Amino acid sequence: SHMQRDHFTCHICQRAEPDKFVYYADYPKLEEHFRASHHLCEDPQCLAKKFVVFQTEQEHKRHNAQEHGGNMSKAQRREALNIPVQLNF
């Protein structure tokens, strides 16, 4: 359809609410949504690739540690790669 061919949707929102259809006129509008509602990687290389966005802060931290970790201390990398676990008994 015209909407799917000529406009953009947010894959994170689409996954969360598959029956809701929100379209953005162009990629810069979608990127604004990513910044406001999700966790967009602001690294220049990732911005150039487009769609490097994460649902959670933890996913974003993990990406930063794996892809851009050269700028982090060992402690920062360890914290970013740490996966929080919640146990309920």
Coordinates of N, CA and C in Angstrom, one line a residue:
S1 N 0.8 -1.2 0.0 CA 0.0 0.0 0.0 C 0.9 1.2 0.0
H2 N 0.3 2.4 -0.3 CA 1.0 3.6 -0.3 C 1.7 3.9 1.0
M3 N 1.0 3.7 2.1 CA 1.5 4.0 3.4 C 2.7 3.2 3.7
Q4 N 2.7 1.9 3.5 CA 3.8 1.1 3.7 C 5.0 1.3 2.8
R5 N 4.7 1.7 1.6 CA 5.7 1.9 0.6 C 6.4 3.3 0.7
D6 N 5.6 4.3 1.1 CA 6.2 5.7 1.1 C 6.4 6.3 2.5
H7 N 6.1 5.6 3.5 CA 6.3 6.1 4.9 C 6.9 5.1 5.8
F8 N 7.2 5.5 7.0 CA 8.0 4.7 7.9 C 7.1 4.4 9.1
T9 N 7.4 3.2 9.7 CA 6.8 2.8 11.0 C 7.9 2.4 12.0
C10 N 7.5 2.4 13.2 CA 8.5 2.1 14.3 C 8.3 0.6 14.6
H11 N 9.4 -0.2 14.3 CA 9.3 -1.6 14.5 C 9.2 -2.0 16.0
I12 N 9.6 -1.1 16.9 CA 9.5 -1.4 18.3 C 8.0 -1.3 18.7
C13 N 7.4 -0.2 18.3 CA 6.0 0.0 18.7 C 5.1 -1.0 18.0
Q14 N 5.5 -1.3 16.7 CA 4.7 -2.3 15.9 C 4.7 -3.7 16.6
R15 N 5.8 -4.0 17.2 CA 6.0 -5.3 17.9 C 5.1 -5.3 19.2
A16 N 5.1 -4.1 19.9 CA 4.3 -4.0 21.1 C 2.8 -4.0 20.9
E17 N 2.4 -3.3 19.8 CA 1.0 -3.2 19.5 C 0.8 -3.5 18.0
P18 N 0.7 -4.7 17.6 CA 0.6 -5.1 16.2 C -0.6 -4.6 15.5
D19 N -1.7 -4.3 16.2 CA -2.9 -3.8 15.6 C -3.0 -2.3 15.4
K20 N -2.0 -1.6 15.9 CA -2.0 -0.2 15.9 C -1.0 0.3 14.8
F21 N -1.4 1.1 13.9 CA -0.6 1.5 12.7 C -0.3 3.0 12.8
V22 N 0.9 3.4 13.1 CA 1.4 4.8 13.2 C 2.4 4.9 12.1
Y23 N 2.3 5.9 11.2 CA 3.2 6.1 10.2 C 3.9 7.5 10.3
Y24 N 5.1 7.6 9.9 CA 5.9 8.8 9.9 C 6.2 9.2 8.5
A25 N 6.1 10.5 8.2 CA 6.3 11.0 6.8 C 7.6 10.6 6.2
D26 N 8.7 10.7 7.0 CA 10.0 10.4 6.5 C 10.9 9.9 7.7
Y27 N 12.1 9.5 7.3 CA 13.0 9.0 8.4 C 13.3 10.0 9.5
P28 N 13.6 11.3 9.1 CA 13.9 12.2 10.2 C 12.7 12.3 11.3
K29 N 11.5 12.2 10.8 CA 10.3 12.2 11.8 C 10.4 10.9 12.6
L30 N 10.7 9.8 12.0 CA 10.8 8.5 12.7 C 11.9 8.6 13.7
E31 N 13.1 9.2 13.3 CA 14.2 9.4 14.2 C 13.8 10.2 15.4
E32 N 13.0 11.3 15.2 CA 12.5 12.1 16.4 C 11.8 11.2 17.3
H33 N 10.9 10.3 16.8 CA 10.1 9.4 17.6 C 11.1 8.5 18.4
F34 N 12.1 7.9 17.7 CA 13.1 7.0 18.4 C 13.7 7.8 19.6
R35 N 14.1 9.0 19.4 CA 14.7 9.8 20.4 C 13.8 10.0 21.6
A36 N 12.5 10.3 21.3 CA 11.6 10.7 22.3 C 11.0 9.5 23.1
S37 N 10.9 8.3 22.4 CA 10.2 7.2 23.0 C 11.0 6.0 23.2
H38 N 12.2 5.9 22.7 CA 13.0 4.7 22.8 C 14.4 5.1 23.1
H39 N 15.4 4.3 22.7 CA 16.8 4.5 23.1 C 17.6 4.5 21.7
L40 N 17.8 5.6 21.1 CA 18.5 5.7 19.8 C 20.0 5.8 20.1
C41 N 20.8 5.1 19.3 CA 22.2 5.2 19.4 C 22.6 6.4 18.7
E42 N 23.2 7.4 19.4 CA 23.6 8.7 18.8 C 25.0 8.7 18.2
D43 N 25.7 7.5 18.2 CA 27.0 7.4 17.6 C 26.9 7.8 16.1
P44 N 27.7 8.6 15.5 CA 27.6 9.0 14.1 C 27.5 7.8 13.1
Q45 N 28.3 6.8 13.3 CA 28.2 5.6 12.4 C 26.8 4.9 12.5
C46 N 26.3 4.8 13.7 CA 25.0 4.2 13.9 C 23.9 5.1 13.3
L47 N 24.0 6.4 13.5 CA 23.0 7.3 12.9 C 23.0 7.2 11.4
A48 N 24.2 7.0 10.8 CA 24.3 6.9 9.4 C 23.6 5.6 8.9
K49 N 23.7 4.5 9.7 CA 23.1 3.2 9.4 C 21.6 3.3 9.4
K50 N 21.1 4.1 10.3 CA 19.7 4.2 10.6 C 19.1 3.0 11.3
F51 N 18.0 3.2 12.0 CA 17.3 2.2 12.7 C 18.1 1.5 13.8
V52 N 19.1 2.1 14.3 CA 19.9 1.5 15.4 C 19.3 2.1 16.7
V53 N 18.2 1.4 17.1 CA 17.4 1.9 18.3 C 17.0 0.7 19.1
F54 N 16.8 1.0 20.4 CA 16.6 -0.1 21.3 C 15.4 0.2 22.2
Q55 N 14.7 -0.9 22.6 CA 13.5 -0.8 23.4 C 13.8 -0.4 24.8
T56 N 14.9 -0.9 25.4 CA 15.3 -0.7 26.8 C 16.7 0.0 26.9
E57 N 16.9 0.7 28.0 CA 18.2 1.3 28.3 C 19.2 0.2 28.4
Q58 N 18.9 -0.9 29.0 CA 19.9 -2.0 29.1 C 20.4 -2.5 27.8
E59 N 19.4 -2.7 26.8 CA 19.8 -3.1 25.5 C 20.8 -2.1 24.8
H60 N 20.4 -0.8 25.0 CA 21.3 0.3 24.5 C 22.7 0.2 25.1
K61 N 22.7 0.1 26.4 CA 24.0 0.0 27.1 C 24.9 -1.2 26.6
R62 N 24.2 -2.3 26.4 CA 24.9 -3.5 25.9 C 25.5 -3.2 24.5
H63 N 24.7 -2.6 23.6 CA 25.1 -2.3 22.3 C 26.3 -1.3 22.4
N64 N 26.2 -0.3 23.2 CA 27.4 0.6 23.4 C 28.6 -0.1 23.8
A65 N 28.5 -1.0 24.7 CA 29.7 -1.7 25.2 C 30.3 -2.6 24.1
Q66 N 29.4 -3.3 23.4 CA 29.9 -4.2 22.3 C 30.4 -3.4 21.1
E67 N 29.7 -2.4 20.7 CA 30.1 -1.7 19.4 C 31.0 -0.5 19.6
H68 N 30.9 0.2 20.8 CA 31.6 1.4 21.0 C 32.4 1.4 22.3
G69 N 32.7 0.2 22.8 CA 33.3 0.0 24.1 C 34.7 0.4 24.2
G70 N 35.4 0.7 23.1 CA 36.8 1.2 23.1 C 36.9 2.4 23.9
N71 N 35.8 3.2 24.1 CA 35.9 4.5 24.8 C 35.5 4.3 26.3
M72 N 35.3 3.1 26.7 CA 34.8 2.8 28.1 C 35.9 2.2 28.9
S73 N 35.8 2.5 30.2 CA 36.8 1.8 31.1 C 36.3 0.4 31.3
K74 N 37.1 -0.5 31.9 CA 36.7 -1.8 32.2 C 35.5 -1.9 33.1
A75 N 35.4 -1.0 34.1 CA 34.2 -1.0 35.0 C 33.0 -0.6 34.2
Q76 N 33.1 0.4 33.3 CA 31.9 0.8 32.5 C 31.4 -0.3 31.6
R77 N 32.4 -1.0 31.0 CA 32.0 -2.1 30.1 C 31.3 -3.2 30.9
R78 N 31.9 -3.6 32.0 CA 31.3 -4.6 32.9 C 29.9 -4.3 33.3
E79 N 29.7 -3.0 33.7 CA 28.4 -2.6 34.1 C 27.4 -2.7 32.9
A80 N 27.8 -2.2 31.8 CA 26.9 -2.2 30.6 C 26.6 -3.6 30.1
L81 N 27.5 -4.5 30.3 CA 27.2 -5.9 29.9 C 26.5 -6.7 30.9
N82 N 26.4 -6.2 32.1 CA 25.7 -6.9 33.2 C 24.2 -6.9 32.9
I83 N 23.6 -8.1 33.0 CA 22.2 -8.3 32.7 C 21.5 -8.4 34.0
P84 N 20.6 -7.4 34.3 CA 19.8 -7.5 35.6 C 18.9 -8.6 35.6
V85 N 18.8 -9.3 36.7 CA 18.0 -10.5 36.9 C 17.1 -10.3 38.1
Q86 N 15.8 -10.5 38.0 CA 14.9 -10.4 39.1 C 14.3 -11.8 39.4
L87 N 14.5 -12.3 40.6 CA 14.0 -13.6 41.0 C 12.9 -13.4 42.0
N88 N 11.8 -14.1 41.7 CA 10.6 -14.0 42.6 C 10.4 -15.4 43.2
F89 N 10.4 -15.5 44.5 CA 10.1 -16.8 45.1 C 8.8 -16.8 45.8

